[in-house]
XYZ file of C-alpha atoms in Angstrom:
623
model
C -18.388 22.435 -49.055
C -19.115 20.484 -45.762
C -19.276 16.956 -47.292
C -15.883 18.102 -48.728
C -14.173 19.736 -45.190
C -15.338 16.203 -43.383
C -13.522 14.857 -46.563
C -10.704 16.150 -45.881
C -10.815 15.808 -41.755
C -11.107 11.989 -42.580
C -8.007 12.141 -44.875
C -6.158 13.935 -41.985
C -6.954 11.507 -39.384
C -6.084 8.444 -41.264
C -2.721 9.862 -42.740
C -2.168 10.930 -38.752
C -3.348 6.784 -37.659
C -1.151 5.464 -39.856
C 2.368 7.562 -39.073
C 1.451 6.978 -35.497
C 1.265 3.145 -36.222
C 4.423 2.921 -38.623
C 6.386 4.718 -35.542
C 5.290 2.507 -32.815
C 5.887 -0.566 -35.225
C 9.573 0.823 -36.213
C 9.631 1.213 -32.062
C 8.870 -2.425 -31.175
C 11.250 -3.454 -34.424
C 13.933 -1.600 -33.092
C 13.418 -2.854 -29.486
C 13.717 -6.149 -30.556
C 16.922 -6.074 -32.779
C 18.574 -4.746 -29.543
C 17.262 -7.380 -27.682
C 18.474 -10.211 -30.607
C 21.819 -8.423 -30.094
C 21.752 -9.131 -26.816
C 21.183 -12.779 -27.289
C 17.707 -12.095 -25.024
C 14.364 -13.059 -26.297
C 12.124 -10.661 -28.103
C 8.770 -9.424 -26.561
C 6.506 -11.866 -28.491
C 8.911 -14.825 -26.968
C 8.949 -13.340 -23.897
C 5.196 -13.040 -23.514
C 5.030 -16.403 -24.843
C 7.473 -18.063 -22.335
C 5.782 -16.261 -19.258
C 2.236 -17.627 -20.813
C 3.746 -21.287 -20.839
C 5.068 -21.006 -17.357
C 1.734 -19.246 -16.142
C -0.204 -22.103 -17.763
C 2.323 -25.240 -16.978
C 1.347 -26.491 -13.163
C 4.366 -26.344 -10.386
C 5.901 -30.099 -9.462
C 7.536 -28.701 -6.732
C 6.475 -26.098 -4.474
C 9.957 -24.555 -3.290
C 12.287 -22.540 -5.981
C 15.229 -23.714 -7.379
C 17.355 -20.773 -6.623
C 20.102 -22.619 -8.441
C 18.594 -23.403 -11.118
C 17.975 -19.435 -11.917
C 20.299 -18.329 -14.923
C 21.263 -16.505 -17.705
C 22.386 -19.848 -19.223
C 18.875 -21.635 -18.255
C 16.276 -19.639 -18.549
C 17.142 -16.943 -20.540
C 16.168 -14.074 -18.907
C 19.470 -11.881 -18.050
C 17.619 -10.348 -15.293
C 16.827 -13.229 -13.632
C 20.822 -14.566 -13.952
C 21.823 -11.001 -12.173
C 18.989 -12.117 -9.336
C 20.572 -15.314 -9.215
C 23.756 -13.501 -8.416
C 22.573 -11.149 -5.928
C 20.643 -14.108 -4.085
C 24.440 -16.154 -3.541
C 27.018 -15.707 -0.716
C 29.629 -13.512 -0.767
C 32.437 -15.550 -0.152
C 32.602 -17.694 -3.264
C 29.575 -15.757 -5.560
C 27.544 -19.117 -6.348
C 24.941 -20.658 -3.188
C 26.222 -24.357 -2.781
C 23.534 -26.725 -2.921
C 23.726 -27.053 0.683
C 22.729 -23.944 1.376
C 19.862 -23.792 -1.172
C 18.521 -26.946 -0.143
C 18.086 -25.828 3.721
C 16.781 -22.610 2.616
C 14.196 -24.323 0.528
C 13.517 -26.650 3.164
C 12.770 -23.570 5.328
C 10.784 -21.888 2.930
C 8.650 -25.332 2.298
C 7.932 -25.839 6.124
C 6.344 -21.907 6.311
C 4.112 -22.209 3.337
C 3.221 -25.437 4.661
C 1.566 -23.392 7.531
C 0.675 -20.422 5.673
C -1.302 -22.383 2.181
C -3.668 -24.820 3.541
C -5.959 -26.685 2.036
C -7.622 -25.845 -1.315
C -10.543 -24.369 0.620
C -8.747 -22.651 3.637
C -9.284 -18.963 3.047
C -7.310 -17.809 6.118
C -10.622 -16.485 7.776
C -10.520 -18.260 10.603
C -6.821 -16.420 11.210
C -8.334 -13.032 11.038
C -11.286 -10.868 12.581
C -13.728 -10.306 9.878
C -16.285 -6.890 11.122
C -17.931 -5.008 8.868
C -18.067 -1.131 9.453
C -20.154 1.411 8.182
C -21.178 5.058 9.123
C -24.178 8.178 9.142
C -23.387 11.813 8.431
C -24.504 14.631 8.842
C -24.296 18.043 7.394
C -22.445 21.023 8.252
C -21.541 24.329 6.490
C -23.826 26.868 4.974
C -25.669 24.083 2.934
C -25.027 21.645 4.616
C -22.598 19.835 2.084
C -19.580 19.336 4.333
C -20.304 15.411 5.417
C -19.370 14.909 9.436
C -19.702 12.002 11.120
C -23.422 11.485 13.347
C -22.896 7.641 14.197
C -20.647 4.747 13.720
C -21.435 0.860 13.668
C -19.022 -2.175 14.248
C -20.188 -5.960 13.440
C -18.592 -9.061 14.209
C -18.738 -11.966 12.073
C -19.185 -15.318 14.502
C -17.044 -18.140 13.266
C -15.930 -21.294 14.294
C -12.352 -22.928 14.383
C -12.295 -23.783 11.154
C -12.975 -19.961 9.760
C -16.680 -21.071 9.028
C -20.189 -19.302 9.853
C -22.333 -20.646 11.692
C -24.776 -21.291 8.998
C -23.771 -21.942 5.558
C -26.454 -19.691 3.811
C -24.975 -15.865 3.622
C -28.164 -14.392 4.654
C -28.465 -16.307 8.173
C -24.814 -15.734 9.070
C -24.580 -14.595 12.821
C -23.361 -11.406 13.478
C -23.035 -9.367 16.321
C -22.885 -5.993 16.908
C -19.416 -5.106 18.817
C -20.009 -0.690 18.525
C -22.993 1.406 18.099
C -22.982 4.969 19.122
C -24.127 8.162 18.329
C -20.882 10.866 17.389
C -21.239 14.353 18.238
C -19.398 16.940 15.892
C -16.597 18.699 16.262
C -18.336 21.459 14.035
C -22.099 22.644 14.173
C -24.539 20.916 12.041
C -26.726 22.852 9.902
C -28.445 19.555 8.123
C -28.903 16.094 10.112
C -30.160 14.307 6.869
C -32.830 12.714 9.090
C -34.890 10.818 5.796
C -31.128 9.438 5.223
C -29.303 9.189 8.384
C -32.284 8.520 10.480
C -30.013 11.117 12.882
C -31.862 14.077 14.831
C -30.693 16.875 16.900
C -31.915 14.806 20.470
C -29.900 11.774 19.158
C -27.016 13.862 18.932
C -27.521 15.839 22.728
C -27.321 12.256 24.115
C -30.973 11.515 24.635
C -31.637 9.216 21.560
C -31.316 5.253 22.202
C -27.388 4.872 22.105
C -25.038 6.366 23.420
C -23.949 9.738 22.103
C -19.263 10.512 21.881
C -16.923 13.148 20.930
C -15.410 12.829 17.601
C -12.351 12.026 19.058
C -13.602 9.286 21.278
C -15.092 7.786 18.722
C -12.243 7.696 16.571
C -9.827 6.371 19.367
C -11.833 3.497 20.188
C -12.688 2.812 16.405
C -8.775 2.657 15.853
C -8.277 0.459 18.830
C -10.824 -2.138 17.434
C -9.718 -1.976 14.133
C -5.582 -2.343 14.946
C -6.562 -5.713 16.772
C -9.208 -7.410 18.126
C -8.575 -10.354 20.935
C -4.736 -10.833 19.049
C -6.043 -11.284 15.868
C -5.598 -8.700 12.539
C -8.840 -7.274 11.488
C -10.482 -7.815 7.991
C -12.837 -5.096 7.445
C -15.802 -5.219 4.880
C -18.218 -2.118 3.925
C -19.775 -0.802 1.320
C -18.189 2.404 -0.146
C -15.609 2.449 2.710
C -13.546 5.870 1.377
C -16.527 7.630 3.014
C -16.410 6.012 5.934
C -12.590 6.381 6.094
C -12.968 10.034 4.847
C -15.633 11.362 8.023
C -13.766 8.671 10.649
C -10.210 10.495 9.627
C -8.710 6.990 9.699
C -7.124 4.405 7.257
C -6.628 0.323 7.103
C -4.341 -1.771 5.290
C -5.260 -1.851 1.940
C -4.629 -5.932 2.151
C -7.243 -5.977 4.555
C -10.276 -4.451 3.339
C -12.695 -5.772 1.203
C -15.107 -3.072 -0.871
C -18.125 -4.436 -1.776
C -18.640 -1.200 -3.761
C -15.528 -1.948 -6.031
C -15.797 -5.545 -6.167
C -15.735 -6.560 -9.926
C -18.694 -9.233 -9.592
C -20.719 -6.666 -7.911
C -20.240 -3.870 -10.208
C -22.515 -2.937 -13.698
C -20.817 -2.610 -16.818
C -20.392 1.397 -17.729
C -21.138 3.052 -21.447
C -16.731 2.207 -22.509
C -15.816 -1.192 -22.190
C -13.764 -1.031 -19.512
C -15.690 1.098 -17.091
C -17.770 -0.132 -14.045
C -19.792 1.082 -12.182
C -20.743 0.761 -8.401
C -24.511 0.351 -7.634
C -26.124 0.190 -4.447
C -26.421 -1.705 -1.580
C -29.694 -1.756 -0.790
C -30.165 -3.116 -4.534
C -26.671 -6.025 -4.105
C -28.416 -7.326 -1.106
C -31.838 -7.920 -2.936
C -30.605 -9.748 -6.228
C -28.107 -11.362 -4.063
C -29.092 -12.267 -0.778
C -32.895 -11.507 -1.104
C -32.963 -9.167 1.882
C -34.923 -6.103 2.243
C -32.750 -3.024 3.884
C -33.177 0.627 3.812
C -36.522 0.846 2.924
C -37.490 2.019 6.715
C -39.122 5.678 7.071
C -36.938 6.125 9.567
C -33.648 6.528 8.231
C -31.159 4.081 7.257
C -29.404 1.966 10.157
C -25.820 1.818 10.074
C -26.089 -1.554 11.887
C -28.315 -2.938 8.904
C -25.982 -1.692 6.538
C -22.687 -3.114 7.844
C -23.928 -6.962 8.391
C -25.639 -6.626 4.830
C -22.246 -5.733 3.726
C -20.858 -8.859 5.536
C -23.368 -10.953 4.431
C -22.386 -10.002 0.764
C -18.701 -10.552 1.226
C -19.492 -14.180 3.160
C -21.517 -15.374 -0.308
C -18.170 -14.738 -2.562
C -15.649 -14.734 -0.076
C -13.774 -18.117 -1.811
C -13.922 -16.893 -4.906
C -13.066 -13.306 -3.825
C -9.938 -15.237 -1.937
C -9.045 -16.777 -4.628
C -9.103 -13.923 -6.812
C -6.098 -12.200 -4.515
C -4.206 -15.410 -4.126
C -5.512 -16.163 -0.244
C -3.696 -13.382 1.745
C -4.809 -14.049 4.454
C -3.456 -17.720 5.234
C 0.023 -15.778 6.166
C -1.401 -14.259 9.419
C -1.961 -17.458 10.924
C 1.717 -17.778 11.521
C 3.447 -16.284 14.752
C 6.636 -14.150 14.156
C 8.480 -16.755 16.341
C 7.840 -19.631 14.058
C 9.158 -18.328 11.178
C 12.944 -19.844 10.699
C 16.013 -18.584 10.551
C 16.556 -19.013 7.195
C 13.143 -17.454 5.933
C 14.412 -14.340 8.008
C 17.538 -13.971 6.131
C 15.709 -14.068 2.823
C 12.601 -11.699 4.250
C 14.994 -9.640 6.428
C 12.935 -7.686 9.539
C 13.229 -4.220 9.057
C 13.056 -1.226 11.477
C 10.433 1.473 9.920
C 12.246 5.532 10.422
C 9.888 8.213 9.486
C 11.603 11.874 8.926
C 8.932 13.803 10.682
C 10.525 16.821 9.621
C 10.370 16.510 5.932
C 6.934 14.739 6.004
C 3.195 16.046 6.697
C 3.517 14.287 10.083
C 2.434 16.137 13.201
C 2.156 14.683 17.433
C -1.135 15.027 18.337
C -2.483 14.435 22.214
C -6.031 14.408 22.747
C -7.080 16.254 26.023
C -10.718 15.343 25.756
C -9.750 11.414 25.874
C -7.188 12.065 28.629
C -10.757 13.858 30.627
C -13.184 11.211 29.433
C -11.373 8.697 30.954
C -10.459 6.435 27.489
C -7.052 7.021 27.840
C -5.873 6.466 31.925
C -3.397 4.956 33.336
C -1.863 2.173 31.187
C -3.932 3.128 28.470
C -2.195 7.270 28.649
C -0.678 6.132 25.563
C -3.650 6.113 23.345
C -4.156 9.413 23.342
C -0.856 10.006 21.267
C -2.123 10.598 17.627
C 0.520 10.662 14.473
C -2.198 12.749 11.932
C -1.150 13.776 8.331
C -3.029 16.216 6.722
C -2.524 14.978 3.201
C -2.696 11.742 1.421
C -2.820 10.783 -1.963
C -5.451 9.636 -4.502
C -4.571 8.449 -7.991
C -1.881 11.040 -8.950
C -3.162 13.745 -6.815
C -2.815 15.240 -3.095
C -6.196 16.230 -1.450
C -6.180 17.682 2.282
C -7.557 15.116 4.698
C -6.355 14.302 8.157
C -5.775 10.738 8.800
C -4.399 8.731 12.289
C -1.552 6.324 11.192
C -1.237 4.501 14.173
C -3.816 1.943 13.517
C -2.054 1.640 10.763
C 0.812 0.610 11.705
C -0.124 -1.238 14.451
C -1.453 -3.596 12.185
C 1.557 -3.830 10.125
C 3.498 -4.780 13.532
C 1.591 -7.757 13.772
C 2.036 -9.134 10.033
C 4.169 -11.603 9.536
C 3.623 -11.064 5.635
C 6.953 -9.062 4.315
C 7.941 -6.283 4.487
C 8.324 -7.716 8.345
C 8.562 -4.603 10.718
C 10.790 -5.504 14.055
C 10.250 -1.458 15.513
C 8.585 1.517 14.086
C 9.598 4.624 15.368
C 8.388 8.336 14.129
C 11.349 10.639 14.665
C 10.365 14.098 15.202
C 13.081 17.501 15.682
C 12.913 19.098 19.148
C 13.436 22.232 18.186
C 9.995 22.241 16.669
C 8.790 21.777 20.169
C 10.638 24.611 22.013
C 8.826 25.906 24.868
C 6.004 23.683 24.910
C 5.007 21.642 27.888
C 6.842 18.688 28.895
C 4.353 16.266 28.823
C 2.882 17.894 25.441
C 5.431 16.182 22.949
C 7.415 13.279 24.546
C 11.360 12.769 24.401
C 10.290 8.737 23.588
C 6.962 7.066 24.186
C 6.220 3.632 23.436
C 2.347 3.764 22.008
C 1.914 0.222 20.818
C 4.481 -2.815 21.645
C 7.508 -1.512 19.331
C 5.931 1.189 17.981
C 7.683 4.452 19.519
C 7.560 8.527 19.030
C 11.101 9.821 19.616
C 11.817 13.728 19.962
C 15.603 14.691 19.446
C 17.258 17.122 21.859
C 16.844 20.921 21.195
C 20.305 21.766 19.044
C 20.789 18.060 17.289
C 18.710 17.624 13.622
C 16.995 14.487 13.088
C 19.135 14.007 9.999
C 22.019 13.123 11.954
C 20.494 10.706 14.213
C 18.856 9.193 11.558
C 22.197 8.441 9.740
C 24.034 7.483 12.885
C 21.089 4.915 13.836
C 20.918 3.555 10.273
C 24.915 2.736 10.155
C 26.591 5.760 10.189
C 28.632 7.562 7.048
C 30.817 4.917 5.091
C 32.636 8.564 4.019
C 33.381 11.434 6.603
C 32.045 14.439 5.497
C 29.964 12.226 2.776
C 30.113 12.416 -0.990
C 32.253 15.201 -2.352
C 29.958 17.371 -5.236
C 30.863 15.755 -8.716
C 32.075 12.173 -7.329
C 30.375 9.303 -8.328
C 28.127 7.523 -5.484
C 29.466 4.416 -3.772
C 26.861 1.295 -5.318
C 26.735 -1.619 -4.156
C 25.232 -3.705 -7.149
C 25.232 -3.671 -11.060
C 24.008 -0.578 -13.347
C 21.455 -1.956 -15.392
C 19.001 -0.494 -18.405
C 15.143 1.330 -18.469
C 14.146 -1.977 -20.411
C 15.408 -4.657 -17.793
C 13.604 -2.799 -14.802
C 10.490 -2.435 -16.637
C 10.462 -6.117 -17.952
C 11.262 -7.099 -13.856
C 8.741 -5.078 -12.304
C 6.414 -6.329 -14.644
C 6.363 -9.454 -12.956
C 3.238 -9.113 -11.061
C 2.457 -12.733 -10.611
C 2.173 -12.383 -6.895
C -1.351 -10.675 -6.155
C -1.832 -11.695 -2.558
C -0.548 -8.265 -0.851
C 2.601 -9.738 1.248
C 1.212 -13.573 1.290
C 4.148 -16.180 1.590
C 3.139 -18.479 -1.582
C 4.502 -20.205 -4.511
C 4.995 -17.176 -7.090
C 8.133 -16.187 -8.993
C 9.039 -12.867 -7.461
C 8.137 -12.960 -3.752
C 7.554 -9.432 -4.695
C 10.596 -9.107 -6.041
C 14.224 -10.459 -4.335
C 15.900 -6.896 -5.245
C 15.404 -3.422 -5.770
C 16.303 -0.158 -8.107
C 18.226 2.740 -7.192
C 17.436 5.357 -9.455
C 20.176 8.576 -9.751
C 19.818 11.693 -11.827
C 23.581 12.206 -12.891
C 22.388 14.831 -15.223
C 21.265 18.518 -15.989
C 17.920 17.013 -18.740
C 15.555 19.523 -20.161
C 12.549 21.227 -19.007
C 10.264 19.128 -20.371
C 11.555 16.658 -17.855
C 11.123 18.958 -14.784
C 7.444 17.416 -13.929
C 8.343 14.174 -13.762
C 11.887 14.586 -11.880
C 9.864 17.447 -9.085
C 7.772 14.214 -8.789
C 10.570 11.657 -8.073
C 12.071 14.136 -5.487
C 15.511 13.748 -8.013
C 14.764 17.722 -8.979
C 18.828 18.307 -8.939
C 21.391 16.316 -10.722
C 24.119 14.246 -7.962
C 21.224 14.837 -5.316
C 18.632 12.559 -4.384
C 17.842 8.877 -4.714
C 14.481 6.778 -5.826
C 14.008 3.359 -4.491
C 11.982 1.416 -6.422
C 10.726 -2.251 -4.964
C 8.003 -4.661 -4.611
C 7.510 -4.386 -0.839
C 4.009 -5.664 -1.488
C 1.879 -5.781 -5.226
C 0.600 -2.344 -4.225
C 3.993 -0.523 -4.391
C 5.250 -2.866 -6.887
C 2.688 -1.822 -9.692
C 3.494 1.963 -8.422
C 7.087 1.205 -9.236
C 6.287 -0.008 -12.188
C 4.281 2.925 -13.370
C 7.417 5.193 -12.345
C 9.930 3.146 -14.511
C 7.304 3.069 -17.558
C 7.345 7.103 -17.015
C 11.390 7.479 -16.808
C 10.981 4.804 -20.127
C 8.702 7.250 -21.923
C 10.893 10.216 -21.121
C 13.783 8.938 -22.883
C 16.242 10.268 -20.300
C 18.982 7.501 -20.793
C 22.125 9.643 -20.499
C 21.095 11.288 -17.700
C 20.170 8.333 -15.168
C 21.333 5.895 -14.555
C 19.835 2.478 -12.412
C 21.314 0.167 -9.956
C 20.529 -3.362 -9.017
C 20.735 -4.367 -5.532
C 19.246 -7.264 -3.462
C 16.995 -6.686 -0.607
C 18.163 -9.399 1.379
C 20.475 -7.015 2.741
C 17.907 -4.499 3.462
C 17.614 -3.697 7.147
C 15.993 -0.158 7.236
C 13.093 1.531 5.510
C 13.570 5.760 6.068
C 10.457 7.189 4.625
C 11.304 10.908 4.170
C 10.985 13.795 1.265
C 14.212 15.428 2.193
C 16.507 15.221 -1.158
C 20.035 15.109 0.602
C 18.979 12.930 3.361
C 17.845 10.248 0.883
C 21.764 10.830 -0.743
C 23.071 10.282 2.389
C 21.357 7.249 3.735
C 21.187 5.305 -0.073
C 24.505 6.058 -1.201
C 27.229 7.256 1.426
C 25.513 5.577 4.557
C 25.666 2.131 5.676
C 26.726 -1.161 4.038
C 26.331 -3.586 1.232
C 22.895 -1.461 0.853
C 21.198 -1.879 3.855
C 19.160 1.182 3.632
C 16.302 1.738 1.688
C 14.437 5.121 0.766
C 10.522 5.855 0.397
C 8.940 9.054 -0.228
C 5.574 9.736 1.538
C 3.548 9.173 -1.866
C 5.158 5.667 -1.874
C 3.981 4.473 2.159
C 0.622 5.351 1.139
C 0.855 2.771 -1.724
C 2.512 -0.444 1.441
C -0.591 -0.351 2.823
């Protein structure tokens, strides 16, 4: 009886294999008669002809924007880019104009690629970072932070250190100090942290900080440091981000901890593990670290970090397509031209509709970190969720580093002004000089409070161009677009272009990520299978709402492309519907979660699409 049941399991699973497989194959048959209807090239051509051009070196290092269409290379999508890239006036870019814009674009990469060898490090600060905790709650699991460590890595001119050999790279310690809790501590971790309860009542050997001291001056060194971008290194940095309460531009950090080369091979194929650093310095550098009585030193651990990153940082590089040669150029010296086909934006962010709050420390304002000139510092923008993987967890993180950072990239998307725009009847009868009317916190980076009886809807639509329709967009009336309605299969097969790894670096790739953008509109009622994935768009009513979907950097680009897969699987063809439109004319980025404002600014506010939409769970994915 049992040799028969697994029998007849077996039989089941097969029989269940092999009407999975016929489906899928009548799928992919199907997909490619349409596509042979079309006159477009199947999905085995297709991967072939992006394998040839992947493999085939470029002769020139400009693109032919003229050369791009239909007729040529066979990709429709490509022929509707082509379209979108030309003038107005007569539809087609005369050769002229092409030819100055490539010359433009040739004489910025000229600054921004290099030399073979030229990583870009010498255009950056590289530090490496790492942190102690402590415990606090009844067992002592809740991880706070006890002390935090800054390194600088000492190069010359030419981005090199000053000794070839990783181990003997000089480093030098920029910020060491002891952090006292904002909670009590029931568990120092002493064998681990090498922390004790004197080291914390400022009587240990460095110097012992509020929380919020710490994290203010940790945000200051990481936004800048002497006018350069900062590259930070660690080990396991999500900790360290997690207990500091702060983030960094995803484009500049380097994990050693998730690092492919330094990672073991897990029990699936596919998986990989971290190991440890103590162990990665040994077999790589042939140091000895953490093996102290005394604790581990958060000093020790940050330049072994470095060190690590400094043995494989070409090949590393090289791996994310040099990034980091783009911050060598100034904003001023990019031309004209290049600024009309990477457009400067001005950042809005709907503080009403987002898990935004104004923060002002008093503690920073009485320690003296943030006087006179400086006031300004102590102005916080913390959200108290962010997102990892698919999923929301509750952590409080300062965005103004953030951003500062992003102010001085010259990589696209290029920010002229950010500006958090917050609803002053939140703020009724509270202090004056508790929530500002505007404050300027960082060079072009401002917190704006409306006046007590106007929303920050309507100044948000008047700043960003104003309604093209008084009163807006009458219920059942189709929106205003401003570009071609294209399928699920010709987004997917664009966004899947994701050629250009080097997180906002001006290089030779196809896409640039990506010369246009999707609007996505729900135009119908659907089912309630589909009422997951629509809550998660923010299109949860039909006529209402608006998803952007864009390559603003490789980050957001695979995100997008994730989202258009999901709408794909879904099947929802009758009910939305997707619009092309070129982001040259982009001019504003609103990041809010409010349904009808995205309606309003997308399709009944401004012109030829100069606004574009994100919801919060996309900014976390720019940076």
């Amino acid at each position: 009886f049992y040799f028969s049941q697994n029998s007849s399991r077996r039989r089941k699973r097969e029989e269940r294999d092999n009407h999975r497989q016929a489906k899928k194959s009548f799928a992919v048959n199907r997909r490619d008669l349409q596509r042979l209807a079309r006159g477009e090239p199947t999905g085995r051509q297709r991967r072939r002809q992006q394998q040839n051009r992947k493999n085939t070196p470029k002769q020139d290092g400009s693109r032919n924007l003229s050369s791009m269409n239909a007729a040529t290379t066979g990709s429709w999508f490509q022929g509707m880019a082509s379209l979108l890239w030309s003038s107005k006036g007569n539809g087609v870019a005369t050769s002229r104009q092409g030819n100055a814009k490539r010359t433009a674009k040739v004489n910025i990469e000229s600054k921004c690629s290099g030399s073979d060898g030229d990583t870009g490090l010498q255009n950056v600060a590289v530090m490496g970072l790492d942190c102690e905790m402590v415990g606090a709650g009844r067992d002592g699991s809740i991880s706070l932070l006890g002390r935090c460590s800054l390194v600088l890595l000492v190069q010359d001119e030419e981005g090199k250190g000053r000794d070839d050999d990783a181990s003997a790279v000089r480093v030098t310690t920029i910020y060491d100090k002891f952090v006292r809790p904002s909670k009590k501590v029931t568990d120092y971790r002493t064998p681990w942290s090498g922390i004790t309860k004197d080291d914390l009542k400022g009587l240990g050997s460095l110097p012992c900080v509020p929380f919020e001291v710490c994290r203010n001056e940790v945000s200051a060194l990481l936004a800048s440091y002497q006018g350069k971008a900062v590259l930070l290194v660690g080990h396991a940095l999500k900790n360290d981000f997690d207990v500091l309460n702060l983030r960094h531009p995803f484009g500049l950090t380097r994990d050693t901890a998730t690092f492919r080369q330094f990672m073991r091979p897990g029990r699936s194929r596919n998986k990989m593990l971290q190991r440890k650093l103590s162990q990665l310095v040994e077999e790589e550098l042939g140091m000895d670290i953490q093996s102290s009585g005394g604790g581990h030193s958060s000093v020790e651990d940050a330049e072994a970090a470095l060190k690590l990153y400094w043995k494989v940082r070409d090949s590393w590089e090289r791996s994310l397509g040099y990034p980091l040669r783009s911050f060598g150029v100034n904003k001023g010296d990019v031309p004209a031209l290049v600024k009309d086909h990477w457009p400067p934006v001005t950042l809005y962010l709907d503080g009403c509709n987002l898990p935004l709050g104004v923060r002002r420390n008093k503690r920073l304002i009485n320690s003296g970190s943030a006087t006179g000139g400086e006031d300004s510092l102590s102005w916080q923008i913390v959200s108290k969720t962010s997102t990892q993987g698919t999923t929301e967890v509750y952590r409080q993180v300062d965005w103004i580093p953030v951003f500062r950072s992003a102010l001085a990239s010259v990589s696209p998307p290029i920010f002229d002004e950010i500006r958090f725009m917050f609803d002053g009847a939140k703020y009724k009868g509270t202090k004056e000089e508790k929530v500002p009317k505007l404050v300027e916190v960082h060079p072009n980076l401002f917190i704006e409070t409306t006046e007590v009886g106007i929303q920050v809807d309507d100044v948000l639509v008047e700043k960003c161009g104003g309604m093209d329709r008084p009163g807006g967009r009458n219920p059942g009336s189709a929106p205003r677009t401003h570009g071609p309605i294209v399928d699920i299969d010709d987004v997917v097969d664009a966004l899947s272009n994701l050629t250009d790894m080097g997180f906002g670096a001006l290089d030779n790739s196809d896409n640039d990520h990506l010369d246009f953008y999707v609007v996505v509109r729900r135009n119908g009622g659907g089912t309630k299978t589909n009422k997951k994935l629509f809550d998660k768009l923010n299109l949860r009513r039909p006529e209402e709402g608006a998803l952007c979907l864009s390559g603003l950097t490789a980050r957001l680009q695979k995100n997008s492309l994730q989202t258009a897969k999901d709408l794909k699987r879904a099947r929802v063809y009758d009910i939305v519907e997707y619009e092309l439109r070129s982001r040259a004319n982009v001019r504003n980025i609103i990041v809010t979660d409010d349904i009808l404002l995205a309606d309003r600014l997308v399709n009944d506010c401004g012109g030829d699409g100069q606004n574009m939409v994100l919801s919060w769970r996309q900014l976390q994915q720019v940076w």
